[in-house]
Coordinates of C-alpha atoms in Angstrom, one line a residue:
X287 CA -0.3 -0.2 -0.5
X288 CA 1.2 3.5 -1.2
X289 CA 1.4 6.6 0.2
X290 CA -0.6 9.2 -2.1
X291 CA 1.8 11.4 -3.9
X292 CA 1.1 14.4 -2.1
X293 CA 2.0 12.9 0.9
X294 CA 5.2 11.4 0.1
X295 CA 6.0 14.9 -1.4
X296 CA 4.8 16.8 1.9
X297 CA 7.4 14.6 3.7
X298 CA 9.9 15.1 1.5
X299 CA 9.8 18.7 1.6
X300 CA 9.3 18.6 5.2
X301 CA 5.7 20.5 5.0
X302 CA 2.3 19.9 5.0
X303 CA 0.3 16.9 6.3
X304 CA 3.4 14.5 7.2
X305 CA 6.0 16.6 7.5
X306 CA 5.5 15.9 11.9
X307 CA 5.8 13.2 13.9
X308 CA 2.4 12.9 14.8
X309 CA 0.6 13.2 11.0
X310 CA 3.3 10.7 10.2
X311 CA 2.1 8.6 12.8
X312 CA -1.5 9.0 12.3
X313 CA -1.0 7.8 8.0
X314 CA 0.5 4.8 8.9
X315 CA -1.7 4.1 11.6
X316 CA -4.9 4.3 8.8
X317 CA -2.4 2.2 6.7
X318 CA -2.4 -0.8 9.2
X319 CA -5.9 -0.6 10.2
X320 CA -6.8 -0.9 6.6
X321 CA -4.9 -4.3 6.7
X322 CA -6.3 -5.3 9.9
X323 CA -9.5 -5.1 8.4
X324 CA -8.5 -7.6 6.0
X325 CA -8.2 -9.9 8.9
X326 CA -9.4 -12.3 11.7
X327 CA -7.3 -11.8 14.6
X328 CA -3.5 -11.1 14.8
X329 CA -1.1 -11.7 16.9
X330 CA 1.6 -10.1 19.1
X331 CA 4.5 -10.8 17.1
X332 CA 2.5 -10.8 13.7
X333 CA 0.9 -6.7 14.6
X334 CA 5.0 -5.7 15.3
X335 CA 5.9 -7.3 12.1
X336 CA 3.3 -5.3 10.2
X337 CA 4.7 -1.8 12.5
X338 CA 7.9 -2.6 11.6
X339 CA 7.3 -3.1 7.3
X340 CA 5.4 0.1 7.4
X341 CA 7.9 2.2 9.3
X342 CA 10.7 0.9 7.3
X343 CA 8.7 1.8 4.2
X344 CA 7.9 4.9 5.2
X345 CA 11.5 5.7 6.1
X346 CA 12.0 5.0 2.5
X347 CA 10.0 7.7 1.2
X348 CA 10.9 9.9 4.0
X349 CA 13.7 10.4 6.2
X350 CA 13.1 9.6 9.4
X351 CA 15.8 9.7 12.2
X352 CA 16.6 6.2 14.3
X353 CA 15.2 7.6 17.5
X354 CA 11.9 8.7 15.8
X355 CA 11.7 5.5 14.4
X356 CA 11.9 3.5 17.6
X357 CA 9.4 6.0 19.8
X358 CA 7.0 5.6 16.4
X359 CA 6.7 1.5 16.2
X360 CA 6.1 2.0 20.1
X361 CA 3.5 4.5 20.1
X362 CA 1.7 2.3 17.5
X363 CA 2.2 -1.3 19.2
X364 CA 0.4 1.3 21.9
X365 CA -1.9 2.6 19.9
X366 CA -3.7 -0.6 18.8
X367 CA -3.3 -3.1 22.2
X368 CA -2.6 -0.6 24.7
X369 CA -3.0 2.7 25.7
X370 CA -1.5 4.8 23.1
X371 CA 0.3 8.1 24.3
X372 CA -1.1 7.7 27.7
X373 CA 0.7 3.8 28.2
X374 CA 4.2 5.9 29.0
X375 CA 2.2 7.0 32.4
X376 CA 0.6 4.0 33.2
X377 CA 3.4 2.7 33.1
X378 CA 5.7 5.4 35.1
X379 CA 5.6 4.1 39.0
X380 CA 5.7 7.1 40.1
X381 CA 2.5 8.9 38.3
X382 CA -0.7 8.4 40.8
X383 CA -3.5 10.2 38.9
X384 CA -3.9 10.6 34.9
X385 CA -6.2 13.9 34.1
X386 CA -7.1 14.0 30.5
X387 CA -8.9 17.5 29.9
X388 CA -10.0 17.3 26.6
X389 CA -7.0 16.4 23.7
X390 CA -4.4 19.2 24.0
X391 CA -4.4 19.2 28.1
X392 CA -3.1 16.2 29.9
X393 CA -2.5 16.9 33.4
X394 CA -0.9 13.9 36.1
X395 CA 0.1 13.7 39.7
X396 CA 3.3 12.9 41.1
X397 CA 4.7 12.6 44.1
X398 CA 1.6 14.4 45.2
X399 CA 2.5 17.3 42.6
X400 CA -0.4 18.5 39.6
X401 CA 1.9 19.1 36.6
X402 CA 1.1 19.5 33.2
X403 CA 2.2 16.9 30.7
X404 CA 4.1 17.9 27.4
X405 CA 2.2 15.7 25.4
X406 CA -1.0 15.6 24.1
X407 CA -3.3 13.2 21.8
X408 CA -2.8 14.5 17.9
X409 CA -6.6 14.5 17.4
X410 CA -10.4 14.4 18.9
X411 CA -10.9 11.1 17.1
X412 CA -7.6 9.6 18.3
X413 CA -9.0 10.5 22.3
X414 CA -12.3 8.8 21.4
X415 CA -11.2 5.6 20.1
X416 CA -9.1 5.3 23.2
X417 CA -12.5 5.9 25.1
X418 CA -14.2 3.5 23.6
X419 CA -11.2 0.8 23.6
X420 CA -11.0 1.3 27.4
X421 CA -14.6 0.9 28.5
X422 CA -15.1 -1.8 26.0
X423 CA -12.1 -4.5 28.3
X424 CA -15.0 -3.9 30.8
X425 CA -18.4 -4.7 29.1
X426 CA -19.4 -0.6 29.9
X427 CA -20.8 2.0 27.1
X428 CA -20.1 5.2 26.7
X429 CA -21.9 7.3 23.8
X430 CA -23.5 10.9 23.6
X431 CA -27.0 9.5 25.7
X432 CA -25.0 7.8 28.4
X433 CA -22.2 10.6 28.6
X434 CA -20.2 9.0 31.9
X435 CA -19.0 5.7 32.7
X436 CA -16.7 3.9 35.2
X437 CA -13.9 1.5 34.4
X438 CA -10.8 0.1 34.5
X439 CA -7.8 -1.3 33.6
X440 CA -6.0 -4.4 33.1
X441 CA -3.9 -3.2 36.2
X442 CA -6.6 -2.3 38.5
X443 CA -6.2 1.4 37.4
X444 CA -9.8 3.0 38.7
X445 CA -11.2 5.4 34.9
X446 CA -13.9 7.7 34.8
X447 CA -15.2 9.6 31.9
X448 CA -16.6 11.9 30.6
X449 CA -17.8 13.1 27.3
X450 CA -19.3 16.3 25.3
X451 CA -21.8 17.7 25.4
X452 CA -21.4 16.9 29.5
X453 CA -17.5 17.5 29.1
X454 CA -17.8 21.6 27.4
X455 CA -13.7 21.3 26.4
X456 CA -13.7 18.0 25.0
X457 CA -13.8 14.5 26.7
X458 CA -12.6 13.9 30.2
X459 CA -10.6 11.0 31.6
X460 CA -9.6 10.5 34.5
X461 CA -7.1 7.5 35.4
X462 CA -6.6 6.8 39.4
X463 CA -3.9 4.3 39.7
X464 CA -3.0 1.0 41.9
X465 CA 0.4 0.0 40.8
X466 CA 0.9 -2.5 43.6
X467 CA -1.0 -3.4 46.7
X468 CA -0.2 -1.7 49.7
X469 CA 0.2 -3.3 52.9
X470 CA 0.1 -2.5 56.2
X471 CA 3.4 -2.9 56.6
X472 CA 3.8 0.2 53.7
X473 CA 1.4 2.2 55.5
X474 CA 3.6 1.8 58.7
X475 CA 6.3 2.7 56.7
X476 CA 5.1 6.0 55.2
X477 CA 4.1 7.5 58.7
X478 CA 0.3 6.7 57.4
X479 CA -0.5 4.8 60.9
X480 CA 1.3 3.4 63.8
X481 CA 2.5 -0.5 64.4
X482 CA 0.2 -0.3 67.6
X483 CA -3.2 1.0 66.1
X484 CA -2.3 -1.5 63.1
X485 CA -2.0 -4.2 65.3
X486 CA -5.3 -2.7 67.0
X487 CA -6.6 -2.5 63.4
X488 CA -6.0 -6.3 62.9
X489 CA -7.5 -7.5 66.1
X490 CA -10.6 -6.5 64.8
X491 CA -10.3 -7.6 61.3
X492 CA -10.0 -11.0 62.7
X493 CA -12.6 -11.1 65.0
X494 CA -15.2 -9.3 62.9
X495 CA -15.9 -6.3 64.0
X496 CA -18.0 -4.2 61.2
X497 CA -15.5 -1.5 60.2
X498 CA -16.4 1.5 58.2
X499 CA -13.6 3.7 56.4
X500 CA -14.4 7.1 56.1
X501 CA -12.6 9.9 54.0
X502 CA -12.2 13.2 51.8
X503 CA -11.5 12.7 48.2
X504 CA -8.3 11.1 46.7
X505 CA -7.7 10.8 50.6
X506 CA -6.7 6.3 50.1
X507 CA -9.8 4.8 51.0
X508 CA -9.9 2.1 48.7
X509 CA -6.1 1.4 48.9
X510 CA -6.8 1.0 53.2
X511 CA -9.1 -1.6 52.7
X512 CA -7.1 -3.4 50.5
X513 CA -4.7 -3.4 53.3
X514 CA -7.0 -4.3 55.8
X515 CA -8.5 -7.1 54.3
X516 CA -5.3 -8.7 54.9
X517 CA -6.3 -9.7 58.2
X518 CA -9.7 -11.6 57.2
X519 CA -8.7 -14.8 58.2
X520 CA -8.5 -17.5 55.3
X521 CA -11.3 -19.8 55.8
X522 CA -13.7 -17.2 55.4
X523 CA -15.8 -16.7 52.7
X524 CA -15.6 -13.3 51.7
X525 CA -18.2 -11.4 48.4
X526 CA -16.7 -8.1 47.1
X527 CA -19.2 -5.9 46.4
X528 CA -17.9 -2.8 43.6
X529 CA -19.0 -0.1 40.8
X530 CA -15.6 -0.9 39.2
X531 CA -13.7 -3.8 41.1
X532 CA -10.1 -2.0 42.1
X533 CA -9.8 -4.4 45.7
X534 CA -6.9 -6.7 45.2
X535 CA -8.1 -9.5 48.0
X536 CA -5.6 -12.5 47.2
X537 CA -4.9 -14.2 50.4
X538 CA -8.8 -15.1 50.9
X539 CA -9.3 -18.5 48.8
X540 CA -12.9 -18.7 48.9
X541 CA -13.9 -15.5 47.6
X542 CA -16.5 -14.1 45.0
X543 CA -15.8 -10.4 43.1
X544 CA -19.0 -8.6 42.1
X545 CA -19.6 -5.6 39.5
X546 CA -22.0 -3.3 39.0
X547 CA -23.5 -3.3 35.4
X548 CA -24.9 -0.2 33.6
X549 CA -27.5 -0.3 31.5
X550 CA -27.9 -0.7 27.6
X551 CA -28.8 0.7 24.7
X552 CA -32.6 0.4 25.6
X553 CA -32.6 1.1 29.1
X554 CA -32.3 -2.1 30.5
X555 CA -30.2 -4.3 32.3
X556 CA -28.9 -2.1 35.1
X557 CA -27.6 -4.3 38.1
X558 CA -27.0 -1.5 41.0
X559 CA -25.0 -1.9 44.1
X560 CA -28.3 -2.6 45.4
X561 CA -29.2 -5.5 44.0
X562 CA -25.9 -6.9 44.0
X563 CA -25.6 -6.6 48.1
X564 CA -29.5 -8.4 48.7
X565 CA -27.5 -11.2 46.1
X566 CA -24.6 -11.5 48.3
X567 CA -26.8 -12.3 51.4
X568 CA -27.8 -15.8 49.3
X569 CA -24.3 -16.4 48.8
X570 CA -23.4 -17.8 52.3
X571 CA -20.7 -15.0 53.0
X572 CA -19.1 -14.8 55.6
X573 CA -18.3 -11.3 54.9
X574 CA -19.2 -8.9 52.4
X575 CA -17.1 -5.6 51.5
X576 CA -18.3 -2.5 49.5
X577 CA -16.2 -0.7 47.9
X578 CA -17.8 2.5 48.0
X579 CA -21.6 3.5 50.0
X580 CA -23.0 6.6 47.8
X581 CA -26.9 6.0 48.0
X582 CA -29.7 3.9 49.2
X583 CA -27.1 0.4 49.0
X584 CA -26.5 2.2 53.0
X585 CA -29.9 0.9 54.0
X586 CA -28.9 -2.4 52.3
X587 CA -25.6 -2.9 53.8
X588 CA -26.5 -1.8 57.1
X589 CA -29.1 -4.5 57.1
X590 CA -26.6 -7.1 55.9
X591 CA -24.5 -6.0 59.1
X592 CA -27.1 -6.3 61.5
X593 CA -28.3 -9.8 60.4
X594 CA -25.1 -11.2 61.1
X595 CA -23.1 -10.5 58.6
X596 CA -20.1 -8.9 58.8
X597 CA -17.8 -6.7 56.8
X598 CA -16.2 -3.1 55.8
X599 CA -17.2 -0.5 53.9
X600 CA -16.1 2.7 52.8
X601 CA -18.1 6.1 52.2
X602 CA -17.1 9.8 51.3
X603 CA -16.9 12.7 54.7
X604 CA -14.8 14.8 56.5
X605 CA -15.1 13.3 60.0
X606 CA -16.6 10.4 61.3
X607 CA -20.1 12.5 62.7
X608 CA -20.6 14.1 58.9
X609 CA -19.8 9.7 58.0
X610 CA -22.6 9.5 60.0
X611 CA -24.9 12.2 59.2
X612 CA -24.2 10.8 55.2
X613 CA -25.0 7.2 56.1
X614 CA -28.5 8.7 57.5
X615 CA -28.8 10.8 54.3
X616 CA -28.2 8.1 52.0
X617 CA -30.5 5.4 54.2
X618 CA -33.1 8.2 53.7
X619 CA -32.4 7.3 49.9
X620 CA -33.8 4.4 50.0
X621 CA -36.4 3.5 52.7
X622 CA -38.7 6.3 54.7
X623 CA -37.9 5.7 58.3
X624 CA -37.6 7.8 61.1
X625 CA -34.7 9.1 62.0
X626 CA -34.3 7.7 65.5
X627 CA -35.1 4.3 63.4
X628 CA -31.9 5.0 61.2
X629 CA -29.7 5.8 64.0
X630 CA -30.1 2.8 66.3
X631 CA -29.5 0.4 62.8
X632 CA -26.2 2.7 62.5
X633 CA -25.1 1.5 65.6
X634 CA -26.0 -2.0 65.8
X635 CA -24.9 -2.7 62.3
X636 CA -21.3 -0.8 62.8
X637 CA -18.4 -1.0 65.2
X638 CA -15.8 1.4 64.5
X639 CA -15.4 4.3 61.7
X640 CA -11.5 4.9 60.8
X641 CA -10.7 8.5 59.4
X642 CA -8.4 9.0 57.0
X643 CA -7.7 12.1 55.2
X644 CA -4.8 14.5 53.2
X645 CA -2.8 16.9 55.1
X646 CA -1.3 20.0 53.9
X647 CA 1.7 18.3 53.2
X648 CA -0.4 16.1 50.9
X649 CA 0.5 12.9 52.6
X650 CA -2.5 10.4 53.4
X651 CA -2.5 9.6 57.4
X652 CA -4.6 8.4 59.2
X653 CA -6.8 10.7 61.6
X654 CA -8.9 8.9 64.0
X655 CA -10.0 5.6 64.8
X656 CA -13.5 5.4 66.8
X657 CA -15.8 3.5 68.2
X658 CA -19.6 3.7 67.9
X659 CA -20.9 3.0 71.5
X660 CA -24.6 4.0 71.6
X661 CA -27.3 6.7 71.4
X662 CA -27.1 8.9 74.1
X663 CA -30.1 12.2 74.0
X664 CA -31.3 11.0 70.4
X665 CA -27.2 11.6 69.2
X666 CA -25.1 8.7 68.2
X667 CA -21.7 8.4 70.3
X668 CA -18.2 8.2 69.3
X669 CA -15.9 6.9 71.5
X670 CA -12.5 8.1 70.4
X671 CA -9.8 5.0 70.5
X672 CA -6.9 6.8 68.5
X673 CA -6.1 10.3 67.4
X674 CA -3.6 12.1 65.1
X675 CA -1.6 14.1 67.3
X676 CA 0.9 16.8 65.2
X677 CA 3.7 17.7 66.6
X678 CA 4.2 21.1 67.9
X679 CA 7.0 23.2 66.5
X680 CA 9.4 24.9 68.6
X681 CA 9.5 29.0 68.9
X682 CA 13.3 28.8 67.5
X683 CA 12.2 26.7 64.0
X684 CA 9.1 28.9 63.3
X685 CA 11.0 31.7 63.7
X686 CA 13.0 30.1 60.4
X687 CA 10.5 30.9 58.1
X688 CA 7.2 30.4 57.4
X689 CA 8.0 28.0 54.2
X690 CA 9.4 25.7 56.2
X691 CA 6.4 25.8 58.9
X692 CA 3.9 25.2 55.7
X693 CA 5.9 23.4 52.9
X694 CA 7.9 20.7 55.3
X695 CA 6.7 17.4 56.2
X696 CA 4.1 17.8 58.5
X697 CA 5.0 15.2 61.9
X698 CA 3.1 13.9 64.4
X699 CA 2.0 10.3 65.3
X700 CA -1.5 8.2 65.9
X701 CA -1.5 8.0 69.9
X702 CA -4.2 5.7 71.8
X703 CA -6.5 8.0 73.7
X704 CA -9.2 5.5 74.7
X705 CA -10.0 1.8 75.4
X706 CA -12.9 -0.3 73.5
X707 CA -15.9 -0.9 75.3
X708 CA -17.5 -3.3 73.2
X709 CA -15.3 -6.7 73.8
X710 CA -17.8 -9.6 73.1
X711 CA -15.6 -10.5 69.5
X712 CA -12.9 -9.6 70.7
X713 CA -12.8 -12.3 73.7
X714 CA -14.9 -14.7 71.3
X715 CA -11.7 -14.6 68.7
X716 CA -9.6 -15.1 71.7
X717 CA -8.2 -12.0 72.0
X718 CA -7.2 -10.3 75.8
X719 CA -6.6 -6.5 75.5

């Protein structure tokens, strides 16, 4: 297959449509796509051979430096089998978040700092093709009539897509990376919590306490839930329920992973978290784990916890008290119950609330571990067990300058401030406090 004469002349003159690496890549990509349309399937090795042949042909028609050829063949392969220009960021272990604001603006979070990336998509069509490639892998659909979708990559990274006309400046894609499972040991190493608090949480999880993890956006709730799941006894049957599967529970052999499904083009076939919780109750679970509670599924989760099932879940809130208030609101979305009845349900269902947060130095820390002890004066009572306390700086250090005070690492520790009162499960599991 030959390039059109005008494109060949443009490449030779270094001008026009094929004068840039991006336009040359698009031309070769179109030629490869035509070739692929004549084949039913193609292996990775055959695709590499096809790319190499086309790159060599392009090199005969116009001078292409060797370094550019090597970059060209990798990016062509990535566009067909992986994530195109974003694959470089996905492979970078230091990048934790990728934010695409239309085809020209790509921002990344690296080491807690958000910066603009110096590369962009060649066209809107290239970005849209990538989006369809991502969502199709997990049997999701996103289009003009259904412009919002959640998906995941093969490595477990979370993907959120918003298309025009909802996204005014072009397709918006956010990829939250989970490069490797974070263990409790690593969280201790990162000073997110102390050894004493970790040992305490280990006892709670092993004893079957119902634990709810609360925190703001990007505070590390899913990561922390993953780490806590390592303490679940191997003999238990565990069912995980998520919008988009992210949890990486590996030590439990009897594991069932459930994921929601969006409605099809006719508006049928949707499977919600509420549906999955009800289904899980018929699957003889020892423990139910819900990735995130956002709406009326809070009612079903509390019902499950109150009927003898242990479990864990996460939710968005800036404090334990805010989390309790949000749970009340979410239950009301599903059932018109008196507030007093809802609070009784919460008290009976949830034993512990773990609050996470990001401090001013962008570090993720466990800010508190609190026990729900009951109801007094119609309010749910929280009994703090651990609290994060920041170390005070001396006067001399404070006088050295506000930059160190505001930008330096926040020093502090999660200190014990109380003893747990609901000890029945701990005692039944053989733990002595």
